[in-house]
PDB file of C-alpha atoms and ligand atoms in Angstrom:
ATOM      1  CA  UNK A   1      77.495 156.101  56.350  1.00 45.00           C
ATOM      2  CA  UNK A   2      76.615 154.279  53.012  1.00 43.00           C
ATOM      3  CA  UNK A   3      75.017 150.445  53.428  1.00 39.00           C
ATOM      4  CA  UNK A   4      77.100 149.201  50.903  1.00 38.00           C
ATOM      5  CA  UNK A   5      79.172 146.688  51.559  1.00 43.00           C
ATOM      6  CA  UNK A   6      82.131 146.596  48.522  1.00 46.00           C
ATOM      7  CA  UNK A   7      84.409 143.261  48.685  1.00 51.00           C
ATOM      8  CA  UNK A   8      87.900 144.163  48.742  1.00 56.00           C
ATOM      9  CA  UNK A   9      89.026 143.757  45.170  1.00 71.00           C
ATOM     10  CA  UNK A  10      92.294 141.318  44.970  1.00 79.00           C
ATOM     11  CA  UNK A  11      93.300 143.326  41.849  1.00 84.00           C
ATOM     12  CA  UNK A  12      92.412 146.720  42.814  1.00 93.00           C
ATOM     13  CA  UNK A  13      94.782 149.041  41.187  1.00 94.00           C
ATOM     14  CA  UNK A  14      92.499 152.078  41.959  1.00 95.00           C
ATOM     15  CA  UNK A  15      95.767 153.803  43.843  1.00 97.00           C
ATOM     16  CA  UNK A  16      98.376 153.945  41.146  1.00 97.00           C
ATOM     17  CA  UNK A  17     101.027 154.392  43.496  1.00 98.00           C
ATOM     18  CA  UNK A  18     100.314 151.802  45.456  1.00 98.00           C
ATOM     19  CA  UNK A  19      99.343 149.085  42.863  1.00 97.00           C
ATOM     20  CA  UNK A  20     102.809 149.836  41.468  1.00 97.00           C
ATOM     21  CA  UNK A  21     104.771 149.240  44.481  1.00 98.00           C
ATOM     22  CA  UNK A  22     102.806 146.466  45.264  1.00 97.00           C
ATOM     23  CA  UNK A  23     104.065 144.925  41.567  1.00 97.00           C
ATOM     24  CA  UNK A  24     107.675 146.215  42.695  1.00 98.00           C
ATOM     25  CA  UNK A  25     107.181 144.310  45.944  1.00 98.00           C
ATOM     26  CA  UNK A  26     105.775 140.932  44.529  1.00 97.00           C
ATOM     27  CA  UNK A  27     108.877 140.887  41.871  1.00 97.00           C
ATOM     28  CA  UNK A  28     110.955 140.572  44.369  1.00 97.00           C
ATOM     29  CA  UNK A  29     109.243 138.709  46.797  1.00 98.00           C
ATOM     30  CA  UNK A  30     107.401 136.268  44.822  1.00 97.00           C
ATOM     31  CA  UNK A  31     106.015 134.605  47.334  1.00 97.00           C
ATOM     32  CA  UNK A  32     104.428 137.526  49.219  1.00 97.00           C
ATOM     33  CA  UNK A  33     100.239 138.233  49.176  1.00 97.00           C
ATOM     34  CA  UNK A  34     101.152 141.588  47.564  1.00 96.00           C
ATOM     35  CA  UNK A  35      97.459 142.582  46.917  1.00 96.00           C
ATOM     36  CA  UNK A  36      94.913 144.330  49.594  1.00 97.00           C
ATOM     37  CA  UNK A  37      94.732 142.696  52.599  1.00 97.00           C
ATOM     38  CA  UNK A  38      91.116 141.796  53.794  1.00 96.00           C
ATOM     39  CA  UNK A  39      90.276 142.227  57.153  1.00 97.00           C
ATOM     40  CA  UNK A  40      90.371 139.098  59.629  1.00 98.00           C
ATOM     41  CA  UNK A  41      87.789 137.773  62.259  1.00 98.00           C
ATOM     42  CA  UNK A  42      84.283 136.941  62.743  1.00 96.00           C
ATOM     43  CA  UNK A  43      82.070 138.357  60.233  1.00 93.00           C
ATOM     44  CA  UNK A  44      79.643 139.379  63.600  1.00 91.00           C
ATOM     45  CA  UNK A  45      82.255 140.811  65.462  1.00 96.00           C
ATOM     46  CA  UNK A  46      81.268 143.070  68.277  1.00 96.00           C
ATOM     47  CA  UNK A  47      85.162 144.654  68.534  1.00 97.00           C
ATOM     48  CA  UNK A  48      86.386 146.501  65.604  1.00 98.00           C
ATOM     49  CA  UNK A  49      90.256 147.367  65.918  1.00 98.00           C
ATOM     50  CA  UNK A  50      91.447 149.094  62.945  1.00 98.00           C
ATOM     51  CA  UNK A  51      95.120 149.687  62.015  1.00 98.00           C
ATOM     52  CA  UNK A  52      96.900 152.087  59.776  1.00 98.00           C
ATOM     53  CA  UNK A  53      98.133 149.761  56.334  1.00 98.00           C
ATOM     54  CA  UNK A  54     100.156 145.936  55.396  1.00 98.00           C
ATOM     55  CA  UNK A  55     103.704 146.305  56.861  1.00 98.00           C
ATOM     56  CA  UNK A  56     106.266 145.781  53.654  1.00 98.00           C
ATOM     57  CA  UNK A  57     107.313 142.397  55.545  1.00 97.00           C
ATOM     58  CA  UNK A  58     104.933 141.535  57.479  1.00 98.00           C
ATOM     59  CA  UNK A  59     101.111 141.698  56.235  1.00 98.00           C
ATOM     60  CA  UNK A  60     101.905 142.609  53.004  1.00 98.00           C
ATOM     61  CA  UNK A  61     103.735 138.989  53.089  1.00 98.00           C
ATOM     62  CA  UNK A  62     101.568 136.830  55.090  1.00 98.00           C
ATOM     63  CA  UNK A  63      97.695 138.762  53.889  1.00 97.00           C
ATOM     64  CA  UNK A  64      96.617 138.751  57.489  1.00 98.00           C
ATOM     65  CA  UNK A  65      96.235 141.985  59.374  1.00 98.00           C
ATOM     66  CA  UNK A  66      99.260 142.584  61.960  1.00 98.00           C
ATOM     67  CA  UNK A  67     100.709 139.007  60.778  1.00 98.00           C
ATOM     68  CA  UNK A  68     104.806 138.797  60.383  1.00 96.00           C
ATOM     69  CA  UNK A  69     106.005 141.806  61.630  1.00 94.00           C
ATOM     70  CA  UNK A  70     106.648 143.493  65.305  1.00 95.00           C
ATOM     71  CA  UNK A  71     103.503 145.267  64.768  1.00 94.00           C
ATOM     72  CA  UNK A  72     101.233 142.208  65.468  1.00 97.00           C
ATOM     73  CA  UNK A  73     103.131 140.710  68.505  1.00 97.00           C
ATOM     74  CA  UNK A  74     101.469 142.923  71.323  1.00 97.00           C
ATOM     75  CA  UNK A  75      98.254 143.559  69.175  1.00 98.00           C
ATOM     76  CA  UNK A  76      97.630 139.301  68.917  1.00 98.00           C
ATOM     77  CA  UNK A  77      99.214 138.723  72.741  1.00 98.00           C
ATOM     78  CA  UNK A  78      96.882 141.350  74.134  1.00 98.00           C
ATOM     79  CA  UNK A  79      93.667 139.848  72.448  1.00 98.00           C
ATOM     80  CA  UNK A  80      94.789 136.383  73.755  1.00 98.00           C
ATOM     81  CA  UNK A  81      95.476 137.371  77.406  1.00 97.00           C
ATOM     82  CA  UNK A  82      91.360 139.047  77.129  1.00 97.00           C
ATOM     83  CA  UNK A  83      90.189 135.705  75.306  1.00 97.00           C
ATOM     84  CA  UNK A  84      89.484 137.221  72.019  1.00 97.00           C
ATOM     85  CA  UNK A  85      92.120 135.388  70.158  1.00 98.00           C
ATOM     86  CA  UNK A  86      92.815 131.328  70.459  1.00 98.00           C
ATOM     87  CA  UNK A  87      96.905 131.836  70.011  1.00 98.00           C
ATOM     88  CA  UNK A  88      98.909 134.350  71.312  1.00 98.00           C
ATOM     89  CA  UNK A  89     100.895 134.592  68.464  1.00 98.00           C
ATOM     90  CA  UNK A  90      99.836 134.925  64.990  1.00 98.00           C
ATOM     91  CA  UNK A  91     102.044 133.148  62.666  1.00 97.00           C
ATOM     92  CA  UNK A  92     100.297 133.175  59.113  1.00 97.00           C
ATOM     93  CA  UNK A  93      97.050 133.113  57.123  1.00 95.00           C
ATOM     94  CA  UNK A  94      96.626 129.660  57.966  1.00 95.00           C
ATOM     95  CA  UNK A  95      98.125 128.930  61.425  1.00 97.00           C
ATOM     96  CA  UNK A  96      94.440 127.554  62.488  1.00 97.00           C
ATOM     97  CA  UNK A  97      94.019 131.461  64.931  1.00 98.00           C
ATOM     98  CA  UNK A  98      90.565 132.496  65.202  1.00 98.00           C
ATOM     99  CA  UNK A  99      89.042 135.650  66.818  1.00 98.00           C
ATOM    100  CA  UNK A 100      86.205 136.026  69.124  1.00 97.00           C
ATOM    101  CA  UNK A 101      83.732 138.755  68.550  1.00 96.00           C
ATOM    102  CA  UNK A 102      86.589 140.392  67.232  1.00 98.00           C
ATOM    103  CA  UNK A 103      87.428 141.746  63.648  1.00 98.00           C
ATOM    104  CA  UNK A 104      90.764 143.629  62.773  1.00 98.00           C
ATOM    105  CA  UNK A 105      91.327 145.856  59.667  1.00 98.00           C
ATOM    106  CA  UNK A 106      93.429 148.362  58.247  1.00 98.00           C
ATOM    107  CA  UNK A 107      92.847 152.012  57.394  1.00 98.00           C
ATOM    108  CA  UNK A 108      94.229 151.321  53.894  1.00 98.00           C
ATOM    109  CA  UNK A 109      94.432 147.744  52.414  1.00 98.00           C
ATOM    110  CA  UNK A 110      97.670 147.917  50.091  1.00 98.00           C
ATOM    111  CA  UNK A 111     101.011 148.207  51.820  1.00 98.00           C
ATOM    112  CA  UNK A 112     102.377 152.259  51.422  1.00 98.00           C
ATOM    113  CA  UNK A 113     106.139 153.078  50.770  1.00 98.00           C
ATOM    114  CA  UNK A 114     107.213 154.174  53.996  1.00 97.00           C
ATOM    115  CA  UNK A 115     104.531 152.896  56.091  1.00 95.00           C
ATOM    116  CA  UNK A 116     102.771 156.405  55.237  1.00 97.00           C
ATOM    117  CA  UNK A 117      99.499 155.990  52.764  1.00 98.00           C
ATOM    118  CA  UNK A 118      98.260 159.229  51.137  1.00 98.00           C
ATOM    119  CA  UNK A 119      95.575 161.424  52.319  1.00 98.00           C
ATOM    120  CA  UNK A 120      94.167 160.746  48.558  1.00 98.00           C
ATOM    121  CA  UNK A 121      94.402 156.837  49.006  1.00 98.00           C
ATOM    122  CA  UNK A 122      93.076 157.022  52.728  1.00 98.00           C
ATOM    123  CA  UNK A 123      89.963 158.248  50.824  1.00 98.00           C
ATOM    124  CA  UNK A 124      90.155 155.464  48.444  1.00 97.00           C
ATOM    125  CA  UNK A 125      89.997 153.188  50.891  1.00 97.00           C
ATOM    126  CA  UNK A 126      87.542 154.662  53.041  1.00 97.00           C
ATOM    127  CA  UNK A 127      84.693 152.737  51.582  1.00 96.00           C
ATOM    128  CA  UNK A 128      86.098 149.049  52.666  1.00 96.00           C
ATOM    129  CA  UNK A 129      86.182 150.705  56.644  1.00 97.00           C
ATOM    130  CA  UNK A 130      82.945 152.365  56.420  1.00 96.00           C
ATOM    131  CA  UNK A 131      81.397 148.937  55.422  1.00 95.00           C
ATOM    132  CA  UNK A 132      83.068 147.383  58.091  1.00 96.00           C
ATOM    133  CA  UNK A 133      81.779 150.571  60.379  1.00 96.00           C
ATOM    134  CA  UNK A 134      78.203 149.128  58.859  1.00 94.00           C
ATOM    135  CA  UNK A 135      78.303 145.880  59.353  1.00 93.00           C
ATOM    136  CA  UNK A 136      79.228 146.485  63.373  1.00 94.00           C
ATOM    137  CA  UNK A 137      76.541 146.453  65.851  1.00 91.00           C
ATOM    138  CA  UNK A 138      74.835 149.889  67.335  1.00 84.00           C
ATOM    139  CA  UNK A 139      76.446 149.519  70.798  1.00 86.00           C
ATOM    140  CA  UNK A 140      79.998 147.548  68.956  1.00 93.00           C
ATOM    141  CA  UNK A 141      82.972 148.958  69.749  1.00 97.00           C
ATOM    142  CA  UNK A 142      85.698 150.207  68.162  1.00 98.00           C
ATOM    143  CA  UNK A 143      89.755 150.396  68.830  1.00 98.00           C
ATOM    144  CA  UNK A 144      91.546 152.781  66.400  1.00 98.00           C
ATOM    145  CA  UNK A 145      95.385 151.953  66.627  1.00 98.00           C
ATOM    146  CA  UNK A 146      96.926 155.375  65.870  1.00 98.00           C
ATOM    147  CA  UNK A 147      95.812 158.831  64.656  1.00 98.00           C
ATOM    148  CA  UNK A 148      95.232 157.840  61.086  1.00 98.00           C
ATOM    149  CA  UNK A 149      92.743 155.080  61.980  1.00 98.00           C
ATOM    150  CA  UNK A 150      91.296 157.224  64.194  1.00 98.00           C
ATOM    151  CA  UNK A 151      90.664 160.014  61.831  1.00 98.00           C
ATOM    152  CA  UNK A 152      89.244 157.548  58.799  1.00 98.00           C
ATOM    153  CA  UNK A 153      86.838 156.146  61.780  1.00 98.00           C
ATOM    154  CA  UNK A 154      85.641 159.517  62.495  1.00 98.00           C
ATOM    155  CA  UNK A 155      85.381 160.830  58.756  1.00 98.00           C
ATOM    156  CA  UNK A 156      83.383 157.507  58.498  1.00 97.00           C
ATOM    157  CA  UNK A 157      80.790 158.652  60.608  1.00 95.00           C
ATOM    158  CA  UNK A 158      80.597 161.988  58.834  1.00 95.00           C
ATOM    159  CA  UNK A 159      81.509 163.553  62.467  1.00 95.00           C
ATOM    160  CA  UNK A 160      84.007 166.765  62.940  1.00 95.00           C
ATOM    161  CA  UNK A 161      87.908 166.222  63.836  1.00 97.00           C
ATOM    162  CA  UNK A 162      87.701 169.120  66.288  1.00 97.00           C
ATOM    163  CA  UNK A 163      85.254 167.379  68.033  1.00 96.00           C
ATOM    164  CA  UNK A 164      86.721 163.871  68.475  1.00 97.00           C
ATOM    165  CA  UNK A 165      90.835 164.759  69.375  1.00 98.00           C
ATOM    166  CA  UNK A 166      92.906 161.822  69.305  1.00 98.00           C
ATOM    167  CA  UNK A 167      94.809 160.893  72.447  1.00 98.00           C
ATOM    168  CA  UNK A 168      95.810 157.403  73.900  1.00 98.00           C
ATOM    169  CA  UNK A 169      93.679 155.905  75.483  1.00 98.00           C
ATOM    170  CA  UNK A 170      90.740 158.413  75.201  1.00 98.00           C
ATOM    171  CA  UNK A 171      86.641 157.390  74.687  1.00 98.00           C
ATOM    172  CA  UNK A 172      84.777 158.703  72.375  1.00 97.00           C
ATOM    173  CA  UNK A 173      80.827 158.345  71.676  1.00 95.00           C
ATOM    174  CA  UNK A 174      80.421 157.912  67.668  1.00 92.00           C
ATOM    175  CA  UNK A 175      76.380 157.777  66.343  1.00 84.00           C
ATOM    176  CA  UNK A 176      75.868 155.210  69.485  1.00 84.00           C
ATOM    177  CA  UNK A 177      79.695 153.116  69.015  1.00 92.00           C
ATOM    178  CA  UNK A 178      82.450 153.545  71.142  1.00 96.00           C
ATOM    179  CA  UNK A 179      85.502 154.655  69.800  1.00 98.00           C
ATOM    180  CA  UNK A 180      88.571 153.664  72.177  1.00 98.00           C
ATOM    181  CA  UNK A 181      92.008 155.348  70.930  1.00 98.00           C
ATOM    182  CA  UNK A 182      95.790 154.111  71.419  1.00 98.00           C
ATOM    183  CA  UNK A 183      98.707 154.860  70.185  1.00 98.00           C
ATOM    184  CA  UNK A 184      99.770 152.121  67.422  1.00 98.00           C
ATOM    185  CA  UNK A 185     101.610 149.307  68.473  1.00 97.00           C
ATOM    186  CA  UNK A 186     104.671 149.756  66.297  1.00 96.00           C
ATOM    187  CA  UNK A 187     107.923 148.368  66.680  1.00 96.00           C
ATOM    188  CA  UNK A 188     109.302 152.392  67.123  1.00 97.00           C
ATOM    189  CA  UNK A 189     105.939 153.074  69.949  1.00 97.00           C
ATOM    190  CA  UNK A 190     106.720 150.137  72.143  1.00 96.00           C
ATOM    191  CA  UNK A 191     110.469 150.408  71.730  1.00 95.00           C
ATOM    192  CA  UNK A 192     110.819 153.948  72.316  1.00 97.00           C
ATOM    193  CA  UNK A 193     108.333 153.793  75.483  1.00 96.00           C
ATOM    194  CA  UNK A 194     106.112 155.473  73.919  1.00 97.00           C
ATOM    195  CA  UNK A 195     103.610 152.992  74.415  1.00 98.00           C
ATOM    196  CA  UNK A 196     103.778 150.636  76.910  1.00 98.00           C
ATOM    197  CA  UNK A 197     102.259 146.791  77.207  1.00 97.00           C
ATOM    198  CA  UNK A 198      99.840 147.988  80.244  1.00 98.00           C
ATOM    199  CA  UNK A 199      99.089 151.536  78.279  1.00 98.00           C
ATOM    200  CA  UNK A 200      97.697 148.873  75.421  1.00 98.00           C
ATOM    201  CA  UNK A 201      96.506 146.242  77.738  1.00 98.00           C
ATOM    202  CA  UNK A 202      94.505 149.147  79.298  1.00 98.00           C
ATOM    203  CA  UNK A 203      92.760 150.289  76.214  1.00 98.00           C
ATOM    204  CA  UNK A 204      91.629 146.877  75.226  1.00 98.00           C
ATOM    205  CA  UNK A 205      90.022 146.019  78.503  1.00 98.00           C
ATOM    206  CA  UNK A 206      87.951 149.114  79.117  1.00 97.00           C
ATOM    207  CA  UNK A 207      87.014 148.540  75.284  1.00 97.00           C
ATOM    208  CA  UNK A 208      85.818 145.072  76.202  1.00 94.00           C
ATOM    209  CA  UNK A 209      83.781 145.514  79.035  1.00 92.00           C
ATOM    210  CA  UNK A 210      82.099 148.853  78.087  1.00 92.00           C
ATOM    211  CA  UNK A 211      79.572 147.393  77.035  1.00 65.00           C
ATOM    212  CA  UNK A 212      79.950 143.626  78.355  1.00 64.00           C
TER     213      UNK A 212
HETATM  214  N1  LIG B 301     100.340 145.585  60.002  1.00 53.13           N
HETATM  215  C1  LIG B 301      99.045 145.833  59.739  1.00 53.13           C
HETATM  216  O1  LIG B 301      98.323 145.010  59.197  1.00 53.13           O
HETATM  217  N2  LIG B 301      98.558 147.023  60.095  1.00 53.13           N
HETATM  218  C2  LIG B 301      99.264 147.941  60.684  1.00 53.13           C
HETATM  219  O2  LIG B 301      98.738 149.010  60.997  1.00 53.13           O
HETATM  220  C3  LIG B 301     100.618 147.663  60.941  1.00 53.13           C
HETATM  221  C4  LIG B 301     101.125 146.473  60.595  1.00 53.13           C
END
């Protein structure tokens, strides 16, 4: 994993794709962030949770992680009901909400058309979550919301798919880091029952105290 730690560009237009949507975005929505989103939370966190991209409305708009859109509502509950957030709810950039020992960032730092980023700009991006990876403790641990996070977390490591499978709720052992897996908390996962509040709630608290 590389020791570099690259800031996240405001400007980047290193995805084409995405730097144009992003322009298509802000033209209409002048008053969105529409640029990458950095992560948010204590620089020495000790809990990583890493998420797939911006939502269009939600992220994208506010340039906090999981901030104006369904997504964030069980993610920013569930780290206040374990004391790792000071608010429940996470209402914009500067709403006064801090994290404890807790960081959050996205897979991908520009908002994708459809929610779906590009294997090509997954790479891209890769270098923003591997310095995160670095800057995490030996024994920190990790929450990967979704199969995409999960796979950038374990291509970060330079480990083997095959060997880490992705399944809710599952614990994996990364280079001495815990990696906990859940299914994202998207508007369609928690509406469809797919994934429940306890199912989350669950993940989060053997995350924080394997190693508390
Ligand atoms: N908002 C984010 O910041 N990340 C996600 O993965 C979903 C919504």
């Amino acid at each position: 994993m590389p020791r570099v730690r690259p800031s996240a560009e405001e400007n980047c237009r290193a995805c084409a794709r995405l730097a144009a949507f992003r322009d298509r975005i802000q033209a209409d929505h002048p008053a969105y962030w529409c640029k990458p989103v950095p992560a948010f939370g204590v620089e020495e966190a000790r809990l990583l949770v890493v998420g797939l991209a911006p939502g269009l409305h939600g992220a994208n708009a506010s340039g906090r992680p999981f901030t104006g859109d369904h997504a964030g509502i069980l993610l920013y509950k569930t780290l206040h009901h374990l004391g790792l957030a000071s608010a429940a709810v996470s209402a914009g950039r500067n709403d006064g909400l801090t994290l404890c020992q807790t960081r959050i960032v996205n897979t991908v730092k520009c908002v994708p058309p459809q929610n779906r980023p590009l294997p090509a700009e997954i790479r891209q991006c890769a270098p923003y979550l591997q310095a995160e990876l670095a800057r995490l403790p030996k024994n920190g641990v990790i929450v990967a919301l979704g199969r995409v996070a999960h796979e950038a977390v374990v291509r970060a490591h330079d480990c083997r798919l095959r060997d880490y499978p992705f399944a809710h709720g599952a614990r994996h052992e990364l280079a001495g880091r815990l990696l906990f897996d859940s299914y994202h908390c998207s508007r369609y996962n928690t509406q469809t029952g797919r994934l429940t509040e306890e199912a989350f709630v669950a993940v989060f608290e053997a995350a924080q105290s394997a190693r508390s």
